[in-house]
Coordinates of C-alpha atoms and ligand atoms in Angstrom, one line a residue:
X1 CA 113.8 135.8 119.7
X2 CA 110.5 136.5 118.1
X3 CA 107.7 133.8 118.4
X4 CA 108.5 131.1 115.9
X5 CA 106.3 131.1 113.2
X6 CA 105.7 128.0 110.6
X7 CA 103.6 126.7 107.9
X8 CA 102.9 123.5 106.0
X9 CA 101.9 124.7 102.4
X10 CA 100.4 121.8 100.1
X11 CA 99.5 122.8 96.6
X12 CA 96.1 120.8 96.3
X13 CA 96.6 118.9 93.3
X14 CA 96.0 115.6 94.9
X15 CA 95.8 114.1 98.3
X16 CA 98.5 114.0 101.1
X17 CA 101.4 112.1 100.1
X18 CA 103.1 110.8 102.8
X19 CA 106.6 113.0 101.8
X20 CA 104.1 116.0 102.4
X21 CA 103.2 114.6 105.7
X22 CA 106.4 114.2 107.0
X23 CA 106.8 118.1 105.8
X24 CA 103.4 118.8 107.8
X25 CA 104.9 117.0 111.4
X26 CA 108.1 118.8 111.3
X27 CA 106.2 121.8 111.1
X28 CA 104.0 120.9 113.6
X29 CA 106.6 119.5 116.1
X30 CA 108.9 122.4 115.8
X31 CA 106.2 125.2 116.5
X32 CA 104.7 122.7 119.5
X33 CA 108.9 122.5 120.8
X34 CA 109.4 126.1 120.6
X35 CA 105.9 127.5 121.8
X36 CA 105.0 128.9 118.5
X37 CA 102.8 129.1 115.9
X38 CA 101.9 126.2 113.2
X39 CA 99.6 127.5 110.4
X40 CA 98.2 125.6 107.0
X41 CA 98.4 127.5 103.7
X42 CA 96.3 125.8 100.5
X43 CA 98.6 126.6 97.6
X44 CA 95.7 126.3 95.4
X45 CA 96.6 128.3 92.4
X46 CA 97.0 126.1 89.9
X47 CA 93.3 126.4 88.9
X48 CA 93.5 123.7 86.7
X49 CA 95.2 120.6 89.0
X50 CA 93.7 122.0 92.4
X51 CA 90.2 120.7 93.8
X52 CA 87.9 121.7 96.7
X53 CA 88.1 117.7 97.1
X54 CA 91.7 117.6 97.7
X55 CA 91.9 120.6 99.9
X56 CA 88.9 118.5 102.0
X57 CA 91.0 114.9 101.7
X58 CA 94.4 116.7 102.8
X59 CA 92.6 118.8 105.3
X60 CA 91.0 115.2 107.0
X61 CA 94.3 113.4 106.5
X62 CA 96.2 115.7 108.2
X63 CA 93.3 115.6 111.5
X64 CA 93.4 111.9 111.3
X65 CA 97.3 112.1 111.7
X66 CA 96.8 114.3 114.5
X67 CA 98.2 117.3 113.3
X68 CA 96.4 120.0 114.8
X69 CA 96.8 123.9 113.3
X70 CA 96.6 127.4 115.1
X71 CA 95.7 129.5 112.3
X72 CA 94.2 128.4 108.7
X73 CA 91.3 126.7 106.7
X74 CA 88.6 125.5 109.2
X75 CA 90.5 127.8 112.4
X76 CA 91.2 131.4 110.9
X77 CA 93.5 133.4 112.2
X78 CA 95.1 137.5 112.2
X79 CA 96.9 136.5 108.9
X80 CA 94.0 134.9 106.6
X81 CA 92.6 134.2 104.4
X82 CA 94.5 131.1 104.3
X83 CA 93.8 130.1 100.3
X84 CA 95.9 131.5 97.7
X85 CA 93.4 132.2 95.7
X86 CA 91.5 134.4 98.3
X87 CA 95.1 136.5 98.5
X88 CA 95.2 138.1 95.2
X89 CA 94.6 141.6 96.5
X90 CA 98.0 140.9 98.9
X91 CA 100.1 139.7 95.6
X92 CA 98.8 143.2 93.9
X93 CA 99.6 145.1 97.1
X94 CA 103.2 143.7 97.3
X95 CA 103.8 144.4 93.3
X96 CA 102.7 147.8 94.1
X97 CA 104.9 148.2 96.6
X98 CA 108.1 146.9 94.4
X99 CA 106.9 149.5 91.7
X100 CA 107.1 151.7 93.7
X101 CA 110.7 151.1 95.3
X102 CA 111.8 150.3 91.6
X103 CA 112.4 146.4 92.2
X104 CA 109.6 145.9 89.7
X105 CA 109.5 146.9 85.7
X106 CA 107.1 146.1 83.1
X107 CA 108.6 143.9 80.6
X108 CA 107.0 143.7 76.8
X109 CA 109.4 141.1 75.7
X110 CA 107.5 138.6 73.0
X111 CA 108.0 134.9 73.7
X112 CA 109.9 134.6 70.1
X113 CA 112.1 137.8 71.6
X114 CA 113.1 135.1 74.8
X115 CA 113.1 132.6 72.9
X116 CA 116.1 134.4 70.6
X117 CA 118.0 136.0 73.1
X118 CA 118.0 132.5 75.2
X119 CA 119.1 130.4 71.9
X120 CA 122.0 133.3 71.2
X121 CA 123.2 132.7 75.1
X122 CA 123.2 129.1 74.4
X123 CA 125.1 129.9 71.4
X124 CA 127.4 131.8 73.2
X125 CA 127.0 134.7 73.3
X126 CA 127.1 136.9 76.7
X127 CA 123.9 137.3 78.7
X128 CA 122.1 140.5 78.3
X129 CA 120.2 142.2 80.9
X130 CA 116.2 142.5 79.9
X131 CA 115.9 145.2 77.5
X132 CA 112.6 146.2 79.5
X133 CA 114.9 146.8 82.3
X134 CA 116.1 150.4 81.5
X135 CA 112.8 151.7 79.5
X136 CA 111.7 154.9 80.6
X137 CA 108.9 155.2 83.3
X138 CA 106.5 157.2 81.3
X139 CA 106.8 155.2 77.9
X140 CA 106.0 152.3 79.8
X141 CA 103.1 153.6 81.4
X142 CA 102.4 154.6 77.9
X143 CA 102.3 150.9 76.7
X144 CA 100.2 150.0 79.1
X145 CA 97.8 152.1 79.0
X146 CA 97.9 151.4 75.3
X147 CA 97.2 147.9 76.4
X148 CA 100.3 146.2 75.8
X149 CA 100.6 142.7 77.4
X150 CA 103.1 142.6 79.6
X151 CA 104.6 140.8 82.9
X152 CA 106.1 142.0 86.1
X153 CA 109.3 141.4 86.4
X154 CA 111.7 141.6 89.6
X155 CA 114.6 144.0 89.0
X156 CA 117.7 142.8 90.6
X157 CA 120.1 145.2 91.4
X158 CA 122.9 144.7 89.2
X159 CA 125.9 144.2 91.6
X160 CA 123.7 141.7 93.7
X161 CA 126.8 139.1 92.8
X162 CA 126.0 136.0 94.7
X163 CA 123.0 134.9 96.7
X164 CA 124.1 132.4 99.5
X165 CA 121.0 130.2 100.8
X166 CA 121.8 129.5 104.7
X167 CA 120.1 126.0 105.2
X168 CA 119.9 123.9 108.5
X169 CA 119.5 121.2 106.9
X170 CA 122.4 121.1 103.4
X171 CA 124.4 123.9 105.0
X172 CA 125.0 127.4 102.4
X173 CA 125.0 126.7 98.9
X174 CA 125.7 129.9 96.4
X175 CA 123.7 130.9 93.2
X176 CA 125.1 134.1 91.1
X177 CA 122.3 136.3 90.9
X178 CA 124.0 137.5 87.2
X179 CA 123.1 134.4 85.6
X180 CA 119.3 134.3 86.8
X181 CA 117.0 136.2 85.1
X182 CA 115.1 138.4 86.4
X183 CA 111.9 136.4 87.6
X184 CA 108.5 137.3 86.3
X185 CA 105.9 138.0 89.4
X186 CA 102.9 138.5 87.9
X187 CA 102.1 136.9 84.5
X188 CA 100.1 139.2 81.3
X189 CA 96.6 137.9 83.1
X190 CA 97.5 139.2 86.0
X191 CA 98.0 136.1 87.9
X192 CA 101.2 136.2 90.7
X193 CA 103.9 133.2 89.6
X194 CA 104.4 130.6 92.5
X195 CA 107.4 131.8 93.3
X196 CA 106.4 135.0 94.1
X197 CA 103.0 134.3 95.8
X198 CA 105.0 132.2 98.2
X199 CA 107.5 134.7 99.3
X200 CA 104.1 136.9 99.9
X201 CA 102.6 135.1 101.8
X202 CA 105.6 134.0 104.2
X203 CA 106.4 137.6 104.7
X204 CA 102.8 138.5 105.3
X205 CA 102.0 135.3 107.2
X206 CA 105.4 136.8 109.6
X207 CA 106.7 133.1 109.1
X208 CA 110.2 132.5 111.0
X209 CA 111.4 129.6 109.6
X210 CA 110.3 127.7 106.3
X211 CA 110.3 123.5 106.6
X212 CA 109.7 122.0 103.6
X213 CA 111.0 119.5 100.7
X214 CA 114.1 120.2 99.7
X215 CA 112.5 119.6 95.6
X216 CA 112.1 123.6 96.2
X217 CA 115.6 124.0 96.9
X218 CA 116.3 125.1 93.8
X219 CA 113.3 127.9 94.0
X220 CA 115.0 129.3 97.1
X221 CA 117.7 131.5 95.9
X222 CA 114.7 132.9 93.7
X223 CA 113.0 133.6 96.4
X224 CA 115.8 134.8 98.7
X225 CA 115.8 137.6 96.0
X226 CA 112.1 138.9 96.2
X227 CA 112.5 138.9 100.1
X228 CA 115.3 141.2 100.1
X229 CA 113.3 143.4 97.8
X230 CA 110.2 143.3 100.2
X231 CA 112.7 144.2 102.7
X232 CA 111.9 141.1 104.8
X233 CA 114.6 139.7 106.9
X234 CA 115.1 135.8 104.7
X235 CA 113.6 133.5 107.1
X236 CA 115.9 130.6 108.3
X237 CA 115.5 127.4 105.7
X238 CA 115.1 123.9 106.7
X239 CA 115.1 121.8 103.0
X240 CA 114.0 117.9 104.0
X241 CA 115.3 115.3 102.2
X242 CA 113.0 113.5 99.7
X243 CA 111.6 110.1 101.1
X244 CA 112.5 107.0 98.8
X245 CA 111.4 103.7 98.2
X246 CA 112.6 100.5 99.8
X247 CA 114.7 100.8 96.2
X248 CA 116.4 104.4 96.9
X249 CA 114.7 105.3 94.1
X250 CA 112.3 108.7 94.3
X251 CA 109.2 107.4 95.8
X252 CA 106.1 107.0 93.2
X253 CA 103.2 104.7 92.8
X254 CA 105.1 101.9 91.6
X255 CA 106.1 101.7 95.7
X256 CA 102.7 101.2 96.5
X257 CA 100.9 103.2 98.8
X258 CA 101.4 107.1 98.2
X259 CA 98.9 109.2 100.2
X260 CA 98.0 109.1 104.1
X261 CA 94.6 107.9 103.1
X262 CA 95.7 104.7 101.2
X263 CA 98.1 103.9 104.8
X264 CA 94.5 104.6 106.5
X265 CA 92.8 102.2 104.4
X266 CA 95.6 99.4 104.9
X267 CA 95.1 98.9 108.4
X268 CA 97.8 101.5 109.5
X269 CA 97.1 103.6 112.5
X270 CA 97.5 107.0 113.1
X271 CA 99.9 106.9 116.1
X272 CA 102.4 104.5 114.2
X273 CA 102.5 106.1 111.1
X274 CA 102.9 109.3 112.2
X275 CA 105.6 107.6 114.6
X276 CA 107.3 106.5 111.5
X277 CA 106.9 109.9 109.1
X278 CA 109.1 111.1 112.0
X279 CA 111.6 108.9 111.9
X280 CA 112.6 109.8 108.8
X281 CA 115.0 112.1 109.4
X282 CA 114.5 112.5 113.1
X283 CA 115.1 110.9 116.6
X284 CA 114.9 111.9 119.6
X285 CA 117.9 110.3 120.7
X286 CA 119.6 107.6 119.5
X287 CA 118.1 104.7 120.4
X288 CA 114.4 105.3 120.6
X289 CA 112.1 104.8 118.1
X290 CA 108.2 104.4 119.6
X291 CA 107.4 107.9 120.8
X292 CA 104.1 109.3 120.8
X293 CA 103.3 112.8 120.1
X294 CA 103.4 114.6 123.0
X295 CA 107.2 113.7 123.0
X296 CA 107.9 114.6 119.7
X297 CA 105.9 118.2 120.1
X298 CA 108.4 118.4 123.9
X299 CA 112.0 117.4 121.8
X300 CA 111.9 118.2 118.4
X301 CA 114.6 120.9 117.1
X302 CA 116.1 121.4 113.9
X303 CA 119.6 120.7 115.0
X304 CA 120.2 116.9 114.0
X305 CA 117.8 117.0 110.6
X306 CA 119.4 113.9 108.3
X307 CA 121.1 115.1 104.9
X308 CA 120.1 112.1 103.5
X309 CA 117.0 111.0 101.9
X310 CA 115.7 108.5 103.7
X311 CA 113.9 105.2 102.6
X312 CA 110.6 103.9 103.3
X313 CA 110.9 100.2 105.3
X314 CA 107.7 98.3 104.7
X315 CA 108.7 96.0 107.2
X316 CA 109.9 98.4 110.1
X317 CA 106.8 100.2 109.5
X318 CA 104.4 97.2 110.3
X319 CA 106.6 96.5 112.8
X320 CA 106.1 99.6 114.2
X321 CA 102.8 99.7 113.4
X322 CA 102.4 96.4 115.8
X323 CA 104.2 98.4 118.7
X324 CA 101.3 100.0 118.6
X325 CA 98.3 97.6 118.6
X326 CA 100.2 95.2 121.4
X327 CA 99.5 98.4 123.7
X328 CA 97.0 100.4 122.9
X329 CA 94.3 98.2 125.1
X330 CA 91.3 96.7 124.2
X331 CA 89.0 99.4 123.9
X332 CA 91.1 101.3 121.8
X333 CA 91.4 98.0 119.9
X334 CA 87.8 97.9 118.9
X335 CA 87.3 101.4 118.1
X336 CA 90.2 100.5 115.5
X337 CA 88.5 97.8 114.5
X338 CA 85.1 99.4 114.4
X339 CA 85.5 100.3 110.1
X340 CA 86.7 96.9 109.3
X341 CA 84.1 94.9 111.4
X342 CA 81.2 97.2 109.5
X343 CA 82.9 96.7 106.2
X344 CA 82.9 92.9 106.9
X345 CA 78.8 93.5 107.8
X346 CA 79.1 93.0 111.7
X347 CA 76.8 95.0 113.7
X348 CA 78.4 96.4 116.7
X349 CA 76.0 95.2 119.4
X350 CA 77.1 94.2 122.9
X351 CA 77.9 90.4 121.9
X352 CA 80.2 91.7 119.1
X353 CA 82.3 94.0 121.0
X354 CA 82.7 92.0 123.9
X355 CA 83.9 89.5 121.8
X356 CA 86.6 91.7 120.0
X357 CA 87.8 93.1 123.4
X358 CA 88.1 89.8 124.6
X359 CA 90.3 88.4 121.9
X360 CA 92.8 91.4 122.3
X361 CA 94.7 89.7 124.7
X362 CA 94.8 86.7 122.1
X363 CA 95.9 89.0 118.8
X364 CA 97.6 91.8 119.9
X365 CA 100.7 90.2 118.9
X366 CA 99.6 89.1 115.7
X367 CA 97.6 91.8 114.3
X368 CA 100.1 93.7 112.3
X369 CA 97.7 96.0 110.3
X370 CA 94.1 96.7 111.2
X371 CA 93.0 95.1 108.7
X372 CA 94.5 91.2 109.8
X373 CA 92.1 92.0 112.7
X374 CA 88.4 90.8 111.0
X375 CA 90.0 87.9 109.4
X376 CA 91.8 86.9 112.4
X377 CA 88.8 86.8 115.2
X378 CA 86.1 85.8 112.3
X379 CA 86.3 82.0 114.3
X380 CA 85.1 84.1 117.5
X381 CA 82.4 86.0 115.9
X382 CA 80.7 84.0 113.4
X383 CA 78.9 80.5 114.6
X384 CA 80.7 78.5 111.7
X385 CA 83.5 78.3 110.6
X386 CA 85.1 78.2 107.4
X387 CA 87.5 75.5 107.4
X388 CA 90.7 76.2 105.0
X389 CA 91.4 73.8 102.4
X390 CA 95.4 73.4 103.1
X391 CA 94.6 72.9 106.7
X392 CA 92.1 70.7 106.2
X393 CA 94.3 68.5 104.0
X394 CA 97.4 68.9 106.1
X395 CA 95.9 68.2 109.8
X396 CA 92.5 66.5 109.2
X397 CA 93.0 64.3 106.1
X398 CA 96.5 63.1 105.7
X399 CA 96.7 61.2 109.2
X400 CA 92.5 61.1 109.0
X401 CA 91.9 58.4 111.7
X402 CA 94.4 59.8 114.3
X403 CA 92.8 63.4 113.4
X404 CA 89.0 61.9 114.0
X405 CA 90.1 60.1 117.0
X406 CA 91.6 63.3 119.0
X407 CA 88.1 65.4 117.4
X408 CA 86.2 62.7 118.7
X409 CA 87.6 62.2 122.0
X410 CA 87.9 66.3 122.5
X411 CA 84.1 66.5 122.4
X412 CA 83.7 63.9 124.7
X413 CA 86.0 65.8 127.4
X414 CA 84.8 69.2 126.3
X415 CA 81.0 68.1 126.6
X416 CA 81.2 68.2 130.8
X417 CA 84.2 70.4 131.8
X418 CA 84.3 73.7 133.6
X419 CA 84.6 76.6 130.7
X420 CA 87.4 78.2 131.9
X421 CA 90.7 78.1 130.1
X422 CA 92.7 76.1 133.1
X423 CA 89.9 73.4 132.7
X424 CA 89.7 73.4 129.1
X425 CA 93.2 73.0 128.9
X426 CA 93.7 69.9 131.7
X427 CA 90.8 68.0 129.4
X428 CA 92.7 68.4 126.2
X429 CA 95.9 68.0 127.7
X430 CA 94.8 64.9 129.2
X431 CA 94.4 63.2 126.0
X432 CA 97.8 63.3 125.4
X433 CA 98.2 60.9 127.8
X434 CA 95.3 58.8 127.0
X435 CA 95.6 58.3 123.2
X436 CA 99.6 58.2 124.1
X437 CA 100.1 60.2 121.0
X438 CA 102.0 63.7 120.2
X439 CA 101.0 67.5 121.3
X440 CA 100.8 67.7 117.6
X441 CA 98.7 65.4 116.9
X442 CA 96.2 66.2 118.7
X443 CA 95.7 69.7 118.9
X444 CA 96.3 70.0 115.6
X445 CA 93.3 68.9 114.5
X446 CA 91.1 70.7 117.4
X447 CA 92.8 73.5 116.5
X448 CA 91.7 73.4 112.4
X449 CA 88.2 72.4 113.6
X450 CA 87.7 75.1 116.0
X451 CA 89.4 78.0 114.6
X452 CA 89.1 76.8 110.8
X453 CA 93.2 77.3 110.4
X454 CA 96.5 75.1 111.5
X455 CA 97.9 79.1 112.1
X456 CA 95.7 80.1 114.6
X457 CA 95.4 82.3 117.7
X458 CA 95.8 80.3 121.5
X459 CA 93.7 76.9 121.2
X460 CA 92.1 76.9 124.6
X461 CA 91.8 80.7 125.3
X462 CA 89.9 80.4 122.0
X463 CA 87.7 78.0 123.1
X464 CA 86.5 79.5 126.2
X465 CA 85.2 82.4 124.7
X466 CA 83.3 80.3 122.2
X467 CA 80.1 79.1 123.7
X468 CA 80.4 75.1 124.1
X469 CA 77.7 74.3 122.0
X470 CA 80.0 76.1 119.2
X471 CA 82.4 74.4 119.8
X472 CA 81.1 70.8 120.3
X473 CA 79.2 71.3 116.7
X474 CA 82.5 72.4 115.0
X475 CA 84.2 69.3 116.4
X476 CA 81.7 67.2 115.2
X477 CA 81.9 68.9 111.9
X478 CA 85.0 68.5 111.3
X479 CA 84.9 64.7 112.4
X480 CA 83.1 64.2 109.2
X481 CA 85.3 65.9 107.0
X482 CA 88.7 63.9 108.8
X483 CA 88.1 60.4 107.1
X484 CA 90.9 58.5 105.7
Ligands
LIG1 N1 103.0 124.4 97.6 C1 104.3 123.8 97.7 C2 104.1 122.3 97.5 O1 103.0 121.8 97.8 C3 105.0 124.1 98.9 C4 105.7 125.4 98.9 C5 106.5 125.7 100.1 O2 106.5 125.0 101.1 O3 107.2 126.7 100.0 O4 105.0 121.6 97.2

């Protein structure tokens, strides 16, 4: 077999929507699997919806996902350039090349002239091929070098009967080529329709298989036809699914998040979401679910692609997105951390990050997005802490003596012990015994004034990475604001 060739093909009228994402891994995993090639393709010619800025955000979405590309923007490559718009002279080349094999014709039609001949096939009348169709070579050439506007049009043969679309992923579906009309390729300004620009490009791009949405089924059998009259073996079609809201309903903004960036932004990482993209439609067997990359790029094949659209899981994908903090290791931890702690205004000196690596071990299970991290470890950074107002209420002021007593009598035990969690924990633990009263009760309370929350991470891990004096002012804090 030839070396597999594929391509991810965004038009760049916005940024990377996580659907398109999902379109860019298969892509990528598939050419990784088999050895091939994986190439990037800016669709950008829409001149009016498409932006430098979006072919820059979908370009860094796609390297912060991971997705790496062997020929396109930024890389090159024997094929390029890799814009659309860069390509016209290819599009003019190809229409040449249908003019000359007669799969092309100039067609003069007005819009009013469609517009009839449509309404009188509504009205019942039988389809008629394109007048343009059958007019003679050199009155043609005639009219336009008269200037006569005109488009290109595809001429299929008239026995072409009916276009089957082999698909991996929704098996064969059949079109009659009889009731299509014959596609325009290029438009009266010159410019090449989508649908032919595409099919260009794939067959001068030597692409093997085509991976995308299956919202361009529908194009296909279109395409299918301009193909066969490039002479260009049809590539083998792989149409995903669309990707839904928790709902089932098509996904839009009303779901929330959208675009790769605005999962970026809420604290997702790029392992797990990419982890998850993949799942959507994919496993690579039938149990796993956390795989990385690397095993994704070894497994993936085309073979077991789900029919069904599949539905975005808010929860699975924190879930999944906490697989993924409770291992990644403390460094990694604090790189991930690194935009949120500068947003928040931290510098990241020495102090800072040994203090984030060292509450890892305490977190990890709780930090479901990045962005729980900051709020979460504030108690270790900061020298005060801000107490919350239903904690307060709860632990230090509805049972206020009890509360002041265990503060009290924590500062006292705290003042002289060894700072090391085994000794921090026998003092406090001792008071059970001595104030004879309930786990609750007393840590409760040491917990709010230390860590500011009654939900907190481990009390006396915390503690030992606060310096005592911290801690000792916090307590004695917090025994002012516990009267009853
Ligand atoms: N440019 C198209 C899009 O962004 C993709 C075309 C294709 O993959 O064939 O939807």
């Amino acid at each position: 077999m030839s070396e597999v060739r594929v391509r991810f093909a965004p038009s760049p009228t916005g940024k990377l929507h996580i659907g398109g994402a999902r379109t860019a891994i298969y892509n990528w995993a598939f050419a990784r699997a088999m050895g091939g090639k994986f190439v990037l393709r800016i669709e950008d010619t829409d001149p009016e919806r498409s932006t430098q800025e979006n072919i820059d955000l979908i370009i860094r979405a796609m390297r912060w996902l991971g997705l790496d590309w062997d020929e396109g923007p930024e890389v090159g490559g024997p094929y390029g350039p890799y814009l659309q718009t860069q390509r016209f002279d290819t599009y003019t080349a190809a229409l040449e090349q249908l003019k000359e094999s007669g799969n092309a014709y100039p067609c003069f039609c007005t819009s009013e002239e469609l517009a009839a001949r449509r309404e009188a096939v509504q009205n019942g009348a039988e389809r008629q091929p394109d007048p343009c169709r059958c007019l003679d070579h050199d009155a043609a050439q005639a009219r336009i070098d008269a200037g006569e506007a005109h488009v290109w049009r595809l001429k299929v043969p008239e026995d072409r009967g009916t276009i089957v679309v082999h698909d991996i992923v929704h098996g064969d579906s059949e079109f009659d080529a009889s009731l299509q009309d014959d596609m325009i390729l290029v438009r009266s300004d010159g410019s090449p329709t989508y649908n032919f620009a595409v099919v260009c490009d794939d067959v001068n791009m030597k692409m093997t298989h085509i991976i995308r949405g299956d919202d361009h089924l529908s194009n296909t059998p279109r395409q299918v036809l301009v193909y066969e009259a490039l002479g260009y073996p049809t590539p083998t079609f792989a149409h995903l699914p669309m990707i839904c809201g928790p709902d089932g309903k098509k996904l839009s903004k009303r779901h929330g998040a959208a675009s790769v960036e605005e999962y970026r932004d809420l604290g997702y990482l790029s392992d797990a979401l990419f982890n998850y993209l993949a799942l959507l439609g994919w496993a690579p067997d039938g149990e796993t679910t956390v795989f990385s990359r690397d095993e994704m790029a070894e497994k993936f094949t085309l073979d077991h692609l789900s029919k069904n659209p599949s539905s975005l899981d808010f929860d699975k994908l924190e879930w999944m997105n906490n697989q993924y903090v409770q291992t990644m290791g403390a460094d990694a931890f604090l790189e991930a951390a690194r935009p949120y702690l500068e947003q928040a205004g931290y510098a990241l000196d020495e102090r800072v990050s040994t203090i984030v690596k060292a509450s890892y071990p305490l977190v990890r299970e709780r930090v479901k997005l990045m962005t729980d991290a900051v709020p979460m470890i504030k108690y270790l950074l900061d020298e005060e802490v801000e107490l919350d107002e239903k904690s307060v209420a709860k632990v230090l002021q509805k049972d206020g003596k009890k509360a002041k007593t265990a503060i009290l009598e924590a500062a006292k035990v705290l003042e002289g012990c060894e700072w090391t969690v085994e000794a921090i924990e026998a003092a406090l633990r001792g008071l059970l015994e001595k104030l004879d009263a309930k786990p609750r009760f007393v840590f409760q309370p040491i917990r709010v004034a230390v860590t500011g929350n009654m939900v907190s991470p481990p009390l006396f891990e915390s503690i030992e990475l606060l310096d005592r004096k911290v801690v000792l002012d916090r307590l004695a804090k917090a025994a002012q604001v516990a009267v009853d």
